C-alpha cells in the first residue's frame, strides 16, 4: 500500500508517495503514470513520512536545506538503483553529465542507459536528477520539464551561500534508495 499527499511548491503541485518504510516517489503534476507505476494508492495528508518529506521540500525551496534526510522505499532494477544512488552524491548547486554518472557507477559506456534510468527516477528533486546535464553542458530531458530543471539549478546556485537547516547536511547512505 502506498500513501499519497499532494503539496503546492514553487514548481507546481507535487504528489508525494510513501510506503510505511519510506518515501517512494515525488511526482509531477502532469507526470506520466507509467513513468513510476505505484499502486494501490490511498490519500493520507497526515502520514508521518509524507509530512516530513513536505517539510524538507519546503525547507529546500526556502533555501534552508541542501540535502534530504529521509528513508526511501523505491522500486527499480539494480542498475536503476545504482544510478539513483549516484544522483544522491551530486553536491548541491553542481551538475554532472550522463557520462560522469556512467563512469561513477562503473559502466563508462552506458550513457544512454544512465539517461533512461535517470528518466525513471521516482524521487524527483530529492534524488537530484535535475543536476544531470548533457556532456555539452546543455539541459536535457526532465520529467518536470526543462523550464523547471533550469529553475531548480538556478535556485540552488542562488542559495549556495545561505544558511542551512541544522539537519540538512547529514550524509545519506547510498543504499537507502
PDB file of N, CA and C in Angstrom, residues 8 11 17-18 21 23 35 37 45 62 71 73 75-76 108 126 128 134 137 141 146 149 154 160 170 176:
ATOM      1  N   UNK A   8       1.759  21.890  -2.659  1.00  0.00           N
ATOM      2  CA  UNK A   8       1.970  23.009  -3.573  1.00  0.00           C
ATOM      3  C   UNK A   8       3.388  23.532  -3.350  1.00  0.00           C
ATOM      4  N   UNK A  11       7.347  25.023  -7.981  1.00  0.00           N
ATOM      5  CA  UNK A  11       7.400  24.399  -9.316  1.00  0.00           C
ATOM      6  C   UNK A  11       6.092  23.682  -9.641  1.00  0.00           C
ATOM      7  N   UNK A  17       4.562  10.303  -2.506  1.00  0.00           N
ATOM      8  CA  UNK A  17       4.092   8.924  -2.369  1.00  0.00           C
ATOM      9  C   UNK A  17       5.038   8.207  -1.407  1.00  0.00           C
ATOM     10  N   UNK A  18       4.473   7.479  -0.448  1.00  0.00           N
ATOM     11  CA  UNK A  18       5.301   6.745   0.515  1.00  0.00           C
ATOM     12  C   UNK A  18       4.652   5.427   0.886  1.00  0.00           C
ATOM     13  N   UNK A  21       7.633   2.216   4.918  1.00  0.00           N
ATOM     14  CA  UNK A  21       9.087   2.097   5.068  1.00  0.00           C
ATOM     15  C   UNK A  21       9.843   3.351   4.643  1.00  0.00           C
ATOM     16  N   UNK A  23       9.887   7.143   1.722  1.00  0.00           N
ATOM     17  CA  UNK A  23       9.392   7.899   0.575  1.00  0.00           C
ATOM     18  C   UNK A  23       9.628   7.084  -0.687  1.00  0.00           C
ATOM     19  N   UNK A  35       5.561   6.269 -15.853  1.00  0.00           N
ATOM     20  CA  UNK A  35       6.959   6.545 -15.531  1.00  0.00           C
ATOM     21  C   UNK A  35       7.341   5.935 -14.191  1.00  0.00           C
ATOM     22  N   UNK A  37       5.170   3.581 -11.872  1.00  0.00           N
ATOM     23  CA  UNK A  37       3.893   2.922 -11.533  1.00  0.00           C
ATOM     24  C   UNK A  37       3.874   2.410 -10.089  1.00  0.00           C
ATOM     25  N   UNK A  45      -3.039  12.737   4.258  1.00  0.00           N
ATOM     26  CA  UNK A  45      -2.378  14.016   4.456  1.00  0.00           C
ATOM     27  C   UNK A  45      -1.603  14.094   5.767  1.00  0.00           C
ATOM     28  N   UNK A  62      12.922  27.117   0.364  1.00  0.00           N
ATOM     29  CA  UNK A  62      13.178  28.344   1.120  1.00  0.00           C
ATOM     30  C   UNK A  62      14.674  28.631   1.275  1.00  0.00           C
ATOM     31  N   UNK A  71      14.096   8.395   4.781  1.00  0.00           N
ATOM     32  CA  UNK A  71      14.209   6.986   4.397  1.00  0.00           C
ATOM     33  C   UNK A  71      13.491   6.829   3.069  1.00  0.00           C
ATOM     34  N   UNK A  73      11.989   4.137  -0.074  1.00  0.00           N
ATOM     35  CA  UNK A  73      11.489   2.808  -0.424  1.00  0.00           C
ATOM     36  C   UNK A  73      11.087   2.855  -1.890  1.00  0.00           C
ATOM     37  N   UNK A  75      11.222   1.338  -6.025  1.00  0.00           N
ATOM     38  CA  UNK A  75      11.185   0.114  -6.807  1.00  0.00           C
ATOM     39  C   UNK A  75      11.893   0.369  -8.126  1.00  0.00           C
ATOM     40  N   UNK A  76      12.855  -0.482  -8.444  1.00  0.00           N
ATOM     41  CA  UNK A  76      13.582  -0.347  -9.700  1.00  0.00           C
ATOM     42  C   UNK A  76      14.544  -1.503  -9.873  1.00  0.00           C
ATOM     43  N   UNK A 108      31.168   2.863 -17.941  1.00  0.00           N
ATOM     44  CA  UNK A 108      31.530   4.083 -18.655  1.00  0.00           C
ATOM     45  C   UNK A 108      30.912   4.262 -20.036  1.00  0.00           C
ATOM     46  N   UNK A 126      14.452  15.285  -4.737  1.00  0.00           N
ATOM     47  CA  UNK A 126      15.097  14.660  -3.584  1.00  0.00           C
ATOM     48  C   UNK A 126      16.356  13.892  -4.009  1.00  0.00           C
ATOM     49  N   UNK A 128      18.505  14.217  -6.865  1.00  0.00           N
ATOM     50  CA  UNK A 128      18.509  15.355  -7.788  1.00  0.00           C
ATOM     51  C   UNK A 128      18.859  15.054  -9.245  1.00  0.00           C
ATOM     52  N   UNK A 134      23.647  17.245 -20.227  1.00  0.00           N
ATOM     53  CA  UNK A 134      24.380  16.656 -21.340  1.00  0.00           C
ATOM     54  C   UNK A 134      25.868  16.954 -21.239  1.00  0.00           C
ATOM     55  N   UNK A 137      27.026  20.384 -21.792  1.00  0.00           N
ATOM     56  CA  UNK A 137      26.602  21.410 -20.848  1.00  0.00           C
ATOM     57  C   UNK A 137      25.163  21.859 -21.011  1.00  0.00           C
ATOM     58  N   UNK A 141      16.437  16.198 -21.181  1.00  0.00           N
ATOM     59  CA  UNK A 141      15.161  15.730 -20.661  1.00  0.00           C
ATOM     60  C   UNK A 141      15.001  15.738 -19.153  1.00  0.00           C
ATOM     61  N   UNK A 146      12.015  21.195 -18.940  1.00  0.00           N
ATOM     62  CA  UNK A 146      13.303  21.893 -18.925  1.00  0.00           C
ATOM     63  C   UNK A 146      13.238  23.244 -18.227  1.00  0.00           C
ATOM     64  N   UNK A 149      13.632  22.398 -14.645  1.00  0.00           N
ATOM     65  CA  UNK A 149      15.013  21.980 -14.412  1.00  0.00           C
ATOM     66  C   UNK A 149      15.914  23.214 -14.283  1.00  0.00           C
ATOM     67  N   UNK A 154      19.026  27.090 -11.006  1.00  0.00           N
ATOM     68  CA  UNK A 154      19.236  28.498 -10.638  1.00  0.00           C
ATOM     69  C   UNK A 154      18.950  28.723  -9.159  1.00  0.00           C
ATOM     70  N   UNK A 160      23.514  29.056  -2.741  1.00  0.00           N
ATOM     71  CA  UNK A 160      24.788  28.470  -2.332  1.00  0.00           C
ATOM     72  C   UNK A 160      25.389  29.069  -1.075  1.00  0.00           C
ATOM     73  N   UNK A 170      23.362  16.063   6.948  1.00  0.00           N
ATOM     74  CA  UNK A 170      23.601  14.692   7.366  1.00  0.00           C
ATOM     75  C   UNK A 170      23.757  13.842   6.108  1.00  0.00           C
ATOM     76  N   UNK A 176      20.088   3.431   0.596  1.00  0.00           N
ATOM     77  CA  UNK A 176      18.692   3.601   1.004  1.00  0.00           C
ATOM     78  C   UNK A 176      17.774   4.031  -0.126  1.00  0.00           C
TER      79      UNK A 176
END
